[in-house]
N, CA, C and O atoms as a DFTB+ gen file, in Angstrom:
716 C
 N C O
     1  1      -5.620      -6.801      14.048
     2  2      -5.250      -5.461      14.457
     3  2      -4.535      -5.511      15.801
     4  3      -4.802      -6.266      16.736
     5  1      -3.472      -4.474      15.738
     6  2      -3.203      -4.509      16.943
     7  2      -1.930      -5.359      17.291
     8  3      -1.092      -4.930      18.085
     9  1      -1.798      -6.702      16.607
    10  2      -0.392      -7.255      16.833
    11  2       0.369      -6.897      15.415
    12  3      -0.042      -6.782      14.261
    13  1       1.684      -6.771      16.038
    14  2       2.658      -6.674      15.035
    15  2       2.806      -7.503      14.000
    16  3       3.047      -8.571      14.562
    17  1       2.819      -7.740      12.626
    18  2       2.884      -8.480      11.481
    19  2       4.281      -8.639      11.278
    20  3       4.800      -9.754      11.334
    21  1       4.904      -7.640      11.053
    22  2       6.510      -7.816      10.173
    23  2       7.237      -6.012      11.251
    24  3       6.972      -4.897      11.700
    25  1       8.101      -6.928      11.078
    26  2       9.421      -5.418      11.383
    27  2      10.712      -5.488      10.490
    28  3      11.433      -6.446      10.210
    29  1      10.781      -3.921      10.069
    30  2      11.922      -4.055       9.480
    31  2      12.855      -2.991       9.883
    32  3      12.693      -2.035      10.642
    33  1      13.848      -3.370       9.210
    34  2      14.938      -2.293      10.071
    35  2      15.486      -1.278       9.555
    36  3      16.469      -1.565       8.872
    37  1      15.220      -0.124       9.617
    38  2      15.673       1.068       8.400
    39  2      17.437       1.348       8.706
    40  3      18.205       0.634       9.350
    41  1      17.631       2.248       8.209
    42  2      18.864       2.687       8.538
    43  2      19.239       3.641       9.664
    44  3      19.191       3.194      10.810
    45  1      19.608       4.909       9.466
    46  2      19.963       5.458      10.489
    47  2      19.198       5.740      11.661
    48  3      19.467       5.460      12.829
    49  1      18.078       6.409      11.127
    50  2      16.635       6.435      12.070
    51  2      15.619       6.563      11.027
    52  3      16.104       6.680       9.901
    53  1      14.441       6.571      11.085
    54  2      13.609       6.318      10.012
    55  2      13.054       7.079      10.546
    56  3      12.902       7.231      11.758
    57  1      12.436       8.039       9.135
    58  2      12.159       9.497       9.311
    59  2      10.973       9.556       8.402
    60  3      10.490      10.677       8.242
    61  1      10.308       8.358       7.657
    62  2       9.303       9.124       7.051
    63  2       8.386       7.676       6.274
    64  3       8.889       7.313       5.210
    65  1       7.407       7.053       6.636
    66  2       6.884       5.664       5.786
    67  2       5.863       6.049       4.980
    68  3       5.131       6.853       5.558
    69  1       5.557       5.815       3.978
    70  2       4.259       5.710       3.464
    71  2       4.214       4.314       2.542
    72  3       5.138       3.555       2.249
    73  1       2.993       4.268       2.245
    74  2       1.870       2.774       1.770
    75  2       1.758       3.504       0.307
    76  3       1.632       4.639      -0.152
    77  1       1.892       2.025      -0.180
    78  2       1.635       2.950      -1.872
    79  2       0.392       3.025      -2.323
    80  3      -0.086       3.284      -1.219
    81  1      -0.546       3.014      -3.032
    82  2      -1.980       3.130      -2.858
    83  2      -2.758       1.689      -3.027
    84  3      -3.907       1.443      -2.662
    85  1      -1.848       0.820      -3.665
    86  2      -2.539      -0.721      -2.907
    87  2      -2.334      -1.711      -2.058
    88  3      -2.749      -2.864      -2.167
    89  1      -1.327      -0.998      -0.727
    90  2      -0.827      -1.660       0.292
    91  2       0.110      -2.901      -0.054
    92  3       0.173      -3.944       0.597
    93  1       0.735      -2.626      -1.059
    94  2       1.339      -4.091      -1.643
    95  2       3.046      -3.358      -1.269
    96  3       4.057      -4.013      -1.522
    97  1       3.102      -2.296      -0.803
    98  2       4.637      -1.865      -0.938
    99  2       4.578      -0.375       0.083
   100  3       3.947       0.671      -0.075
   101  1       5.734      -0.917       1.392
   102  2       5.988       0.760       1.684
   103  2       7.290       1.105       1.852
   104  3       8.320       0.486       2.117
   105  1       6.957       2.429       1.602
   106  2       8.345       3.206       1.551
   107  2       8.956       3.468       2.808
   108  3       8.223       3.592       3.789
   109  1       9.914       3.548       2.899
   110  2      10.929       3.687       4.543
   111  2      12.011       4.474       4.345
   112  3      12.996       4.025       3.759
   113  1      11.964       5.736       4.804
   114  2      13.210       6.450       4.445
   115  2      13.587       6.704       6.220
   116  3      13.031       6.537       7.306
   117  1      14.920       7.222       5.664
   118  2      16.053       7.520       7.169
   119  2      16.614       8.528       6.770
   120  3      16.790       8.850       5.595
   121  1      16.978       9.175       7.859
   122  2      17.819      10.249       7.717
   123  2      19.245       9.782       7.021
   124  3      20.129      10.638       7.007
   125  1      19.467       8.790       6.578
   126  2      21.126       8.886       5.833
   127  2      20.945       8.087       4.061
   128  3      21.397       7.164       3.384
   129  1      19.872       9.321       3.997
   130  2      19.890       9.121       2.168
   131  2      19.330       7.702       1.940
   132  3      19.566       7.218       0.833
   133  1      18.518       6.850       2.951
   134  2      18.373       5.693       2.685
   135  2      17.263       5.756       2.396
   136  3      16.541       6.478       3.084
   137  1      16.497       4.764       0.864
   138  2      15.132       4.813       0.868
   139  2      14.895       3.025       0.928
   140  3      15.805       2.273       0.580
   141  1      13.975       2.668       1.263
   142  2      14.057       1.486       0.932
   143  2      12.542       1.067       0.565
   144  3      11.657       1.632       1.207
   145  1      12.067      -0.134      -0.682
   146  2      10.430      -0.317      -0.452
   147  2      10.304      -1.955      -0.016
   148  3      10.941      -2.935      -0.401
   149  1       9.491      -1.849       0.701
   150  2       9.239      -2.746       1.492
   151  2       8.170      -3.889       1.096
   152  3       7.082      -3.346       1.290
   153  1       7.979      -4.986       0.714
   154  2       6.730      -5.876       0.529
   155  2       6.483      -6.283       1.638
   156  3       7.209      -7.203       2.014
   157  1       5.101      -5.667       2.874
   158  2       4.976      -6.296       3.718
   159  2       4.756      -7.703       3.968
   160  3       5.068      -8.191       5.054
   161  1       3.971      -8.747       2.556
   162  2       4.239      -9.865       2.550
   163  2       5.002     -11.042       2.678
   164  3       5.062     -12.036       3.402
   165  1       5.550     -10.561       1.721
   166  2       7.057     -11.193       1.651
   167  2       8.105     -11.348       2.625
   168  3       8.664     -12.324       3.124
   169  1       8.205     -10.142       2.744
   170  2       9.420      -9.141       3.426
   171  2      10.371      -9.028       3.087
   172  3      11.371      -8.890       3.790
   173  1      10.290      -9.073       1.257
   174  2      10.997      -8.740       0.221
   175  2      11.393      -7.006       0.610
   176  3      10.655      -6.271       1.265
   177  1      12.751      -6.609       0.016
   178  2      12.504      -5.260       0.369
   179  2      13.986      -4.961      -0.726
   180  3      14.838      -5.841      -0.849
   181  1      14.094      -3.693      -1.405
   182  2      14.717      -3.077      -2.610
   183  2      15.120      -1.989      -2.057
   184  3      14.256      -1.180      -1.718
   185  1      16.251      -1.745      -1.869
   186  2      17.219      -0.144      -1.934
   187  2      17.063       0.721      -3.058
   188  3      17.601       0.247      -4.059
   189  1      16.479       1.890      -3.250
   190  2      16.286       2.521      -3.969
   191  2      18.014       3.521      -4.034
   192  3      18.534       3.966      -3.011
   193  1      18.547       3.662      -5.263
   194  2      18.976       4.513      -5.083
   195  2      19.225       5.801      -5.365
   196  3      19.651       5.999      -6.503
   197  1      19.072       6.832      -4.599
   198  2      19.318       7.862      -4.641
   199  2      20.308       9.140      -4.854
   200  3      21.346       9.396      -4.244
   201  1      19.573       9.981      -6.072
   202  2      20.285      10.489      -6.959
   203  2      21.429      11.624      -6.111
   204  3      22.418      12.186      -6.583
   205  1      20.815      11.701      -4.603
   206  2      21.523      12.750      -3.966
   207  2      22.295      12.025      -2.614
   208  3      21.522      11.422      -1.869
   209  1      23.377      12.024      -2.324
   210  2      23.748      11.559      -1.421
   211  2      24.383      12.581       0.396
   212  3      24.846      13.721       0.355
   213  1      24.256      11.992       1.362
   214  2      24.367      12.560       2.474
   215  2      22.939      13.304       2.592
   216  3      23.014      14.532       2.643
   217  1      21.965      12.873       2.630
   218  2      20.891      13.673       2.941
   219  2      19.849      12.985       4.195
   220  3      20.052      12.020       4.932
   221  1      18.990      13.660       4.119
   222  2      17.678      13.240       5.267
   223  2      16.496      13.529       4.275
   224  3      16.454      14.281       3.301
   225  1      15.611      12.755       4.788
   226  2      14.565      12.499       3.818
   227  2      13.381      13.396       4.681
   228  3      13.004      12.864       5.725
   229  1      13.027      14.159       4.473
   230  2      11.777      15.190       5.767
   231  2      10.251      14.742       5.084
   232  3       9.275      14.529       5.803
   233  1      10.222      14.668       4.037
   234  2       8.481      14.021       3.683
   235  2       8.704      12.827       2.390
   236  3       9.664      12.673       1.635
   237  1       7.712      12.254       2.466
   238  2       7.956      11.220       1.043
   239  2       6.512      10.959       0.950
   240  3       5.851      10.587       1.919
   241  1       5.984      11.174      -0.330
   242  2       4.470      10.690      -0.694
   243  2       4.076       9.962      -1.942
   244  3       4.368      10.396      -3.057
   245  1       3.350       8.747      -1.731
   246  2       3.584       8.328      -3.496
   247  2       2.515       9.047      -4.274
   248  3       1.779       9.923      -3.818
   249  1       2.516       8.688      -5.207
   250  2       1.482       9.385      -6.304
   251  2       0.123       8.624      -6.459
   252  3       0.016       7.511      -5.943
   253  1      -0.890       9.166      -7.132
   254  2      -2.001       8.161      -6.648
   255  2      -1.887       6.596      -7.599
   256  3      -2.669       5.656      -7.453
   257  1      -0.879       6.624      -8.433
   258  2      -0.713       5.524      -9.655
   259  2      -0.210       4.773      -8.759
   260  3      -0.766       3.674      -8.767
   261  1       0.869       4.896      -7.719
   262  2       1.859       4.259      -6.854
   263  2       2.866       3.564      -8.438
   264  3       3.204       2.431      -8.783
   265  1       3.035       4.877      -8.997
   266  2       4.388       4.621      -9.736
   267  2       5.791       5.701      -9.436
   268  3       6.885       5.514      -9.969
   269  1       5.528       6.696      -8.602
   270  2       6.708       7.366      -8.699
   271  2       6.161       8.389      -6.774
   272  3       5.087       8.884      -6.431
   273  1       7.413       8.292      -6.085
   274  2       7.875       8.665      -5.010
   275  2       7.980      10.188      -5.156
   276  3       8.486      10.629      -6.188
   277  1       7.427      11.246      -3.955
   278  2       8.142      12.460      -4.348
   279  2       8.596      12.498      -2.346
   280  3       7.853      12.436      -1.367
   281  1      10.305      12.640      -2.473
   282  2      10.651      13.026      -1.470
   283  2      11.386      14.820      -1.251
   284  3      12.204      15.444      -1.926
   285  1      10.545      15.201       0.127
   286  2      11.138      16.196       0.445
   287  2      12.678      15.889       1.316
   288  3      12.804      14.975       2.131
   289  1      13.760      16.848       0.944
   290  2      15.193      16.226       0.507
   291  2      16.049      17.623       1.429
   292  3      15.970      18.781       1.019
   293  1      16.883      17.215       2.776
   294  2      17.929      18.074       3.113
   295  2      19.028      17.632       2.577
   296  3      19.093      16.465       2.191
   297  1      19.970      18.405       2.476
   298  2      20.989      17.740       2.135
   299  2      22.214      17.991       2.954
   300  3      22.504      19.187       2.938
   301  1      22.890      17.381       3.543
   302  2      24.017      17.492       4.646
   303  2      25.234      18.261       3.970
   304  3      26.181      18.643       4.657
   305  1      25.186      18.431       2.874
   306  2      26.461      19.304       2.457
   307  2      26.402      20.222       1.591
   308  3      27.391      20.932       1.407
   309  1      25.152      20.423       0.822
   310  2      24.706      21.475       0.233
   311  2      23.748      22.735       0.787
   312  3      22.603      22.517       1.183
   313  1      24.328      24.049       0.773
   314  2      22.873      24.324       1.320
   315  2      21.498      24.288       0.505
   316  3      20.451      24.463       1.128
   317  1      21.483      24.112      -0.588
   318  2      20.309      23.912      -1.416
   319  2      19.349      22.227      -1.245
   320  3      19.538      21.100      -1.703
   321  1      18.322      22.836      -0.359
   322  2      17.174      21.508      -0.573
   323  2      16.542      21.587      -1.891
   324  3      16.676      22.357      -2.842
   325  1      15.799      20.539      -1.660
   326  2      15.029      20.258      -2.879
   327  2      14.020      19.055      -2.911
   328  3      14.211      18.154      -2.094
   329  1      13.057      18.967      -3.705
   330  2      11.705      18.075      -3.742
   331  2      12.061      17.169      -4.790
   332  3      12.350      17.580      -5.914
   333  1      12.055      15.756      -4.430
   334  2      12.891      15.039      -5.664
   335  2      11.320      14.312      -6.321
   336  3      10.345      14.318      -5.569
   337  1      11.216      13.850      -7.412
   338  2      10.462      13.080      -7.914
   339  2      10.894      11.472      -8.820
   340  3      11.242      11.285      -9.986
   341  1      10.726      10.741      -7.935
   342  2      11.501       9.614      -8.009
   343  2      10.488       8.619      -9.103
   344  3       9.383       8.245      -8.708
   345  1      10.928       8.301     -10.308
   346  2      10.308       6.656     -10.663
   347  2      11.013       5.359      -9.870
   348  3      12.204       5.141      -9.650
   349  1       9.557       4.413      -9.450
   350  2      10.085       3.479      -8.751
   351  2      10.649       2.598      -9.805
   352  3      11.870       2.476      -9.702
   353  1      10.208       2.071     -10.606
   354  2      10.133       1.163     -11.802
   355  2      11.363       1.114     -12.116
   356  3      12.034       0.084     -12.042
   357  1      11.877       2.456     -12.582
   358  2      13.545       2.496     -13.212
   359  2      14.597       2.933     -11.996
   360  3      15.826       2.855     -12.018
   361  1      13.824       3.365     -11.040
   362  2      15.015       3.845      -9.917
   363  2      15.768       5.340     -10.500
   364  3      16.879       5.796     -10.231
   365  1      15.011       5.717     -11.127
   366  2      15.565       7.291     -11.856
   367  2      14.420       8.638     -10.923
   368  3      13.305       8.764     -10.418
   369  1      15.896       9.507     -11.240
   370  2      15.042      11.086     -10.375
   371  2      14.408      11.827     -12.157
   372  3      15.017      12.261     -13.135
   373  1      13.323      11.693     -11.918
   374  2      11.998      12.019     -13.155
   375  2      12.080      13.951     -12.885
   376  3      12.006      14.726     -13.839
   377  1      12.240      14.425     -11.418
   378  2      12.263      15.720     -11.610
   379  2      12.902      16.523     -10.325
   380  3      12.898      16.044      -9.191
   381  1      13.258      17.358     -10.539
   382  2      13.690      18.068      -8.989
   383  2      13.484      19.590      -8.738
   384  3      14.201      20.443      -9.262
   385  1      12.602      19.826      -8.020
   386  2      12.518      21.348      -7.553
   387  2      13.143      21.620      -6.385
   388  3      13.080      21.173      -5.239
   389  1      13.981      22.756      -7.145
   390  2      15.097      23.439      -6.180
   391  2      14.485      24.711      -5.535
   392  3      13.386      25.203      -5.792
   393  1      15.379      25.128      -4.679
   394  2      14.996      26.714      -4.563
   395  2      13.504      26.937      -3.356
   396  3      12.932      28.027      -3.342
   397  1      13.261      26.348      -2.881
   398  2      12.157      26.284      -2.141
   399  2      11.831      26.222      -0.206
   400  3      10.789      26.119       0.440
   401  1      13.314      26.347       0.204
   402  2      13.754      26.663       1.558
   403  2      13.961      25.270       1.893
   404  3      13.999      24.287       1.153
   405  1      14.076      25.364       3.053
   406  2      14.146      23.461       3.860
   407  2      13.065      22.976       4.029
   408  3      12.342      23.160       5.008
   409  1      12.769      22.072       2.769
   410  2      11.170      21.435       2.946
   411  2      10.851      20.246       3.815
   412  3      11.610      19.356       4.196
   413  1       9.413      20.440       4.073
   414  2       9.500      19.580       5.269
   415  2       8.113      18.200       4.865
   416  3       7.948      17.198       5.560
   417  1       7.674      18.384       4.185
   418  2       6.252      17.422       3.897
   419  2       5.701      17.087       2.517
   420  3       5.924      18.109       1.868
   421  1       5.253      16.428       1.922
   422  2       4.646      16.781       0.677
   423  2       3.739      15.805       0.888
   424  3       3.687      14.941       1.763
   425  1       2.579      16.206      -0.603
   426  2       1.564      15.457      -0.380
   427  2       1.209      15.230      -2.216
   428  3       2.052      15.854      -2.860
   429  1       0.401      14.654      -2.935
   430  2       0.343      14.560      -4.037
   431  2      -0.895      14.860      -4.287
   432  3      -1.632      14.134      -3.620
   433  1      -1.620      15.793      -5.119
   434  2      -3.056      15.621      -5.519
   435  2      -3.780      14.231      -6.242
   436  3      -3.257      13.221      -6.711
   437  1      -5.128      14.619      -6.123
   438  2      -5.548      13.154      -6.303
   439  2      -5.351      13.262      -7.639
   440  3      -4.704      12.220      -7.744
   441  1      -5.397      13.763      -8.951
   442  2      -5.287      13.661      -9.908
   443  2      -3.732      13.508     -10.288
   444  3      -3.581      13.319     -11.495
   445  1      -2.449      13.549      -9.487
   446  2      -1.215      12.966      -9.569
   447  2      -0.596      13.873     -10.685
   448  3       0.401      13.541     -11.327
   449  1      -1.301      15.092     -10.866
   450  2      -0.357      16.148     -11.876
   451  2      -0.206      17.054     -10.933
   452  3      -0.556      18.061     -11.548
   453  1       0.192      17.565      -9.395
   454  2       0.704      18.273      -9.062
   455  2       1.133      17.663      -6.930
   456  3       0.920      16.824      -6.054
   457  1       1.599      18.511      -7.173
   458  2       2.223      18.227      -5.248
   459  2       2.180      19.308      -4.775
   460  3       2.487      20.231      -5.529
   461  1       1.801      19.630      -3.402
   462  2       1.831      20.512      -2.771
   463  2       3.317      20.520      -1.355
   464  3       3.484      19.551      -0.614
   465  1       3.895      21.363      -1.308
   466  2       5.335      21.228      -0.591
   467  2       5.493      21.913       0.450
   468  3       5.589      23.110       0.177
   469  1       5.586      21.607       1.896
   470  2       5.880      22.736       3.145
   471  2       7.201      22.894       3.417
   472  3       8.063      22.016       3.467
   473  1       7.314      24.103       3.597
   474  2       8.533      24.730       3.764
   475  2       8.839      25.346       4.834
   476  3       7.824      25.786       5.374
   477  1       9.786      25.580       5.390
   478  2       9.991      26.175       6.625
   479  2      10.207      27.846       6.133
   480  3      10.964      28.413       6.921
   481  1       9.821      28.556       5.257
   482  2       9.786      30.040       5.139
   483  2       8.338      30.036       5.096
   484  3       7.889      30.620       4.109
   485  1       7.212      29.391       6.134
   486  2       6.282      29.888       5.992
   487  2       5.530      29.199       5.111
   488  3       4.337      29.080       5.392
   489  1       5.945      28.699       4.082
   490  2       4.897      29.151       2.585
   491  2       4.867      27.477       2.270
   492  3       5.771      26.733       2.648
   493  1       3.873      27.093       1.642
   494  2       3.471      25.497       1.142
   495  2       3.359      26.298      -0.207
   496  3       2.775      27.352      -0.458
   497  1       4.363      25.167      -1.264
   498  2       4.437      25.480      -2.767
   499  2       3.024      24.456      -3.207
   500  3       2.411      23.574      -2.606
   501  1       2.884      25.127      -4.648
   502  2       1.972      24.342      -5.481
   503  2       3.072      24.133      -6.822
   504  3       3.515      24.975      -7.603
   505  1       3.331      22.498      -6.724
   506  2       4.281      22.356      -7.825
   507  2       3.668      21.881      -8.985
   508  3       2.693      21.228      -8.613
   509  1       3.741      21.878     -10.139
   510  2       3.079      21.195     -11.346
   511  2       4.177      19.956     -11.816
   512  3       5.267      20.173     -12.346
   513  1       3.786      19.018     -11.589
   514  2       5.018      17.487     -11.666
   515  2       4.840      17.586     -13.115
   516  3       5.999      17.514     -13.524
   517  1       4.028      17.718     -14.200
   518  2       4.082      17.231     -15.636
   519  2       4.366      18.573     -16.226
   520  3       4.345      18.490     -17.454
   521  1       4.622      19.763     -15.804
   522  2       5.972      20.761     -16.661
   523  2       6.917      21.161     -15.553
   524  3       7.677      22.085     -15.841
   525  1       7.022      20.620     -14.285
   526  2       8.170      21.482     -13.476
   527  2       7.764      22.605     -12.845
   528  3       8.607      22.794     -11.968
   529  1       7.217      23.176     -12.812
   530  2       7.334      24.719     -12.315
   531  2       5.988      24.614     -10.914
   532  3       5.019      23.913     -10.625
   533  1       6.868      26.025     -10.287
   534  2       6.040      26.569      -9.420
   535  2       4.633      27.326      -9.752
   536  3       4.561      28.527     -10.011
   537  1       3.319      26.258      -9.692
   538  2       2.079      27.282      -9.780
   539  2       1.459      28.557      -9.139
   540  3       0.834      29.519      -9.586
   541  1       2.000      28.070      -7.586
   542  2       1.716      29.133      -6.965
   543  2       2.122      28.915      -5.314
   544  3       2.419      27.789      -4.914
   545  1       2.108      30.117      -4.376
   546  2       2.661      29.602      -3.152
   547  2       1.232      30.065      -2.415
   548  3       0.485      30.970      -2.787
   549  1       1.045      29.052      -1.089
   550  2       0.170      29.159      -0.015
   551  2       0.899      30.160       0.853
   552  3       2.089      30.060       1.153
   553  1       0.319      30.857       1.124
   554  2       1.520      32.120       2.339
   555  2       0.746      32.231       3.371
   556  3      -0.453      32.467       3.512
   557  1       2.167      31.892       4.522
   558  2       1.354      31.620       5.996
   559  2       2.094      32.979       6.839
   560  3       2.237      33.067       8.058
   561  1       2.470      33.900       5.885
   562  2       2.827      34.969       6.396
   563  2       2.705      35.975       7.244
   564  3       3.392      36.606       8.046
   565  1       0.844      35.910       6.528
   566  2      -0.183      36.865       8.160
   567  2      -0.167      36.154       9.491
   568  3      -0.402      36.797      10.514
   569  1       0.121      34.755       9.535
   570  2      -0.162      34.170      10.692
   571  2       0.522      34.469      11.975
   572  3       1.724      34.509      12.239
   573  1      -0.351      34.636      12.585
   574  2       0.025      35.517      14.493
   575  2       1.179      34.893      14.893
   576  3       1.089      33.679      14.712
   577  1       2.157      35.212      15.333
   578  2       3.070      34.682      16.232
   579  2       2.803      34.578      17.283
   580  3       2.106      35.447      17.806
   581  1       3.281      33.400      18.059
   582  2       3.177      33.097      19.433
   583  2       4.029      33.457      20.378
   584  3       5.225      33.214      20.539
   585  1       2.950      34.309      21.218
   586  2       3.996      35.712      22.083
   587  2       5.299      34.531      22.852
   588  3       6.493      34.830      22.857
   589  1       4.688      33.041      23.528
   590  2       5.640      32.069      23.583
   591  2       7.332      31.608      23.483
   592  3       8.193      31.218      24.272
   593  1       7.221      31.939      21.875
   594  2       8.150      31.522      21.109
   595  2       8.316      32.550      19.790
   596  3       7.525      33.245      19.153
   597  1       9.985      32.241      19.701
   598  2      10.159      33.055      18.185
   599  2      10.506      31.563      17.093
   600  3      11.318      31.423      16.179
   601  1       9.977      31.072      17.402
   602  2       9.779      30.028      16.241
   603  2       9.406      30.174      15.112
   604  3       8.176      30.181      15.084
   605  1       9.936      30.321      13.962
   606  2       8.947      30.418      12.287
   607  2       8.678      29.518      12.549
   608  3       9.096      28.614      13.273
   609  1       7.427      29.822      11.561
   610  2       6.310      29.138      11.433
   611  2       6.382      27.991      10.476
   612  3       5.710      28.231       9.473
   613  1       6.964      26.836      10.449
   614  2       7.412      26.279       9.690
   615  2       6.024      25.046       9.511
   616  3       5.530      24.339      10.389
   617  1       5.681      25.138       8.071
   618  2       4.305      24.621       7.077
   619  2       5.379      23.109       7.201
   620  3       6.399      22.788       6.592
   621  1       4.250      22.154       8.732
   622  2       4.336      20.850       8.808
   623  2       3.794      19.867       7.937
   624  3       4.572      19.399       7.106
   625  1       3.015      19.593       7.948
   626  2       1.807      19.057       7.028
   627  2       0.816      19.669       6.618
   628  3      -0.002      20.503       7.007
   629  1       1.144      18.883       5.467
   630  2      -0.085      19.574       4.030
   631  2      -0.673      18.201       3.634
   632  3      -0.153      17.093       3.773
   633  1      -2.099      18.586       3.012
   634  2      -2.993      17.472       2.786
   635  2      -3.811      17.767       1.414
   636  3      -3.341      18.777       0.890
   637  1      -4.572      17.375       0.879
   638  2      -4.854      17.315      -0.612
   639  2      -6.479      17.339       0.074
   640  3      -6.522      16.805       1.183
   641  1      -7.602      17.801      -0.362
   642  2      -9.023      17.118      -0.133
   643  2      -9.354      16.066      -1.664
   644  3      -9.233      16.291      -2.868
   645  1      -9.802      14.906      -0.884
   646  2     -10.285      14.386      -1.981
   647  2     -10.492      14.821      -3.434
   648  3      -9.907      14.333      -4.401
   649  1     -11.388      15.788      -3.461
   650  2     -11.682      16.026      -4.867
   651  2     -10.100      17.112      -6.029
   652  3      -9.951      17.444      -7.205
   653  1      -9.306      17.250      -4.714
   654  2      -8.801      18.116      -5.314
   655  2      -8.621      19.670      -5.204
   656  3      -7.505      20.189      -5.238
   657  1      -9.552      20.239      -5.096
   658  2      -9.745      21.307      -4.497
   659  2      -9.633      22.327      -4.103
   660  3      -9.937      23.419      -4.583
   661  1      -8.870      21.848      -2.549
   662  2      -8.576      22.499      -1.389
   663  2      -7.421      22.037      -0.765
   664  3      -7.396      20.834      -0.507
   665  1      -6.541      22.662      -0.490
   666  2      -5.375      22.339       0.632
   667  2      -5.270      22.472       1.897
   668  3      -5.092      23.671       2.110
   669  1      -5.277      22.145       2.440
   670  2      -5.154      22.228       4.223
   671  2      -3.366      22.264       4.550
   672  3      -2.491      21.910       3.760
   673  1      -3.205      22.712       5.716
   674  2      -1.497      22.956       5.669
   675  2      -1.729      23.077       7.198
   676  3      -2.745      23.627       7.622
   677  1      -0.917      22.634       7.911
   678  2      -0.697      22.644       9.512
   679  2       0.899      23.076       9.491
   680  3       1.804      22.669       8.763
   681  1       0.910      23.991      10.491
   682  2       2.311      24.872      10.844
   683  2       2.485      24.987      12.564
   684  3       1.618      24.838      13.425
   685  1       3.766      25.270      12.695
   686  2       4.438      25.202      13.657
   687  2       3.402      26.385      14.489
   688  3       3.167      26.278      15.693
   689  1       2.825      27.545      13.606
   690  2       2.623      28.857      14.604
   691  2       0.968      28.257      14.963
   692  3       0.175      28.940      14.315
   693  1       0.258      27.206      15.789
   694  2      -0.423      26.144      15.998
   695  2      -1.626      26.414      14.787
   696  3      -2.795      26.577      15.138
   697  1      -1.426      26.431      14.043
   698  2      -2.861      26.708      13.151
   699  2      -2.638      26.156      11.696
   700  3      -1.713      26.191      10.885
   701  1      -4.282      25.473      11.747
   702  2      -4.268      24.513      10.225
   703  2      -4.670      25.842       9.235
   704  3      -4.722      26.974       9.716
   705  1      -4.858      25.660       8.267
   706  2      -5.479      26.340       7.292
   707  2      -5.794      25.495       5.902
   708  3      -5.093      24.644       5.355
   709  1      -7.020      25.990       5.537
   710  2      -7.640      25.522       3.997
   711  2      -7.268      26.626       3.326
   712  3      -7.303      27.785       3.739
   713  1      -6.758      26.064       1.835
   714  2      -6.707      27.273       0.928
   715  2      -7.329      26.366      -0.193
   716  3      -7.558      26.833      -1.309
């Protein structure tokens, strides 16, 4: 612990890592559409490529199988973001939810049939990955503004509880919440 093992070098700036669920592979994204997975062993490492180009990558989470990537997705020339759902295996986009403001985080439930998505209008989506659609939205709408700042409240991180459950969501206007 504590000393450095391996470094690697992302692309433009690296904006988002995660561990797949048996530490055998992590993900490294950058703000310039770059994903890359990493074998910390080795220091084998694979360019994923991506179905959308000119973008920034704002969240990336694997699934609990550690077979398929879901990145939250700006895109530098569209105004439409979107939540991509990536297979690693084939390097194919498996699904994409549009329509959901400039997302900023995602997280995967433990049972790996749904994702939860923060958005900068406030609101963390409940997505269903095995039909597509929106189940339902978390709304951080009542939440107090800070006499401070006119900052929206933009839903940073979201988290899954173990069993499933419950969602927790942390936002810009300083307050976590369970739903």
């Amino acid at each position: 612990r504590g000393a450095e093992r391996r470094a690697f070098k992302g692309g433009y700036m690296v904006s988002q890592v995660a561990w797949n669920p048996t530490s055998t592979k992590l993900a490294v994204a950058s703000h310039d559409s770059d994903v890359r997975l990493l074998d910390p062993g080795t220091g084998a490492e694979e360019r994923l490529v991506m179905p959308m180009r000119f973008c920034k990558i704002n969240g990336l989470a694997w699934n609990p199988a550690g077979t398929h990537l879901a990145m939250c997705v700006t895109s530098l020339r569209d105004p439409d973001d979107c939540t991509l759902i990536l297979d690693v295996a084939t390097n194919s986009e498996e699904m994409r939810f549009n329509k959901l403001g400039i997302v900023s985080c995602v997280a995967w439930s433990p049972d790996g049939k749904s994702i939860v998505v923060g958005s900068c209008d406030r609101m963390a989506y409940l997505l269903d990955v095995s039909g597509g659609a929106v189940r339902g939205r978390l709304d951080h709408n009542k939440a107090v503004r800070s006499p401070e700042t006119e900052l929206p409240e933009v839903v940073r991180s979201v988290a899954w509880s173990p069993r499933g459950n419950k969602i927790a969501t942390g936002a810009s206007d300083r307050l976590a919440r369970v739903f």
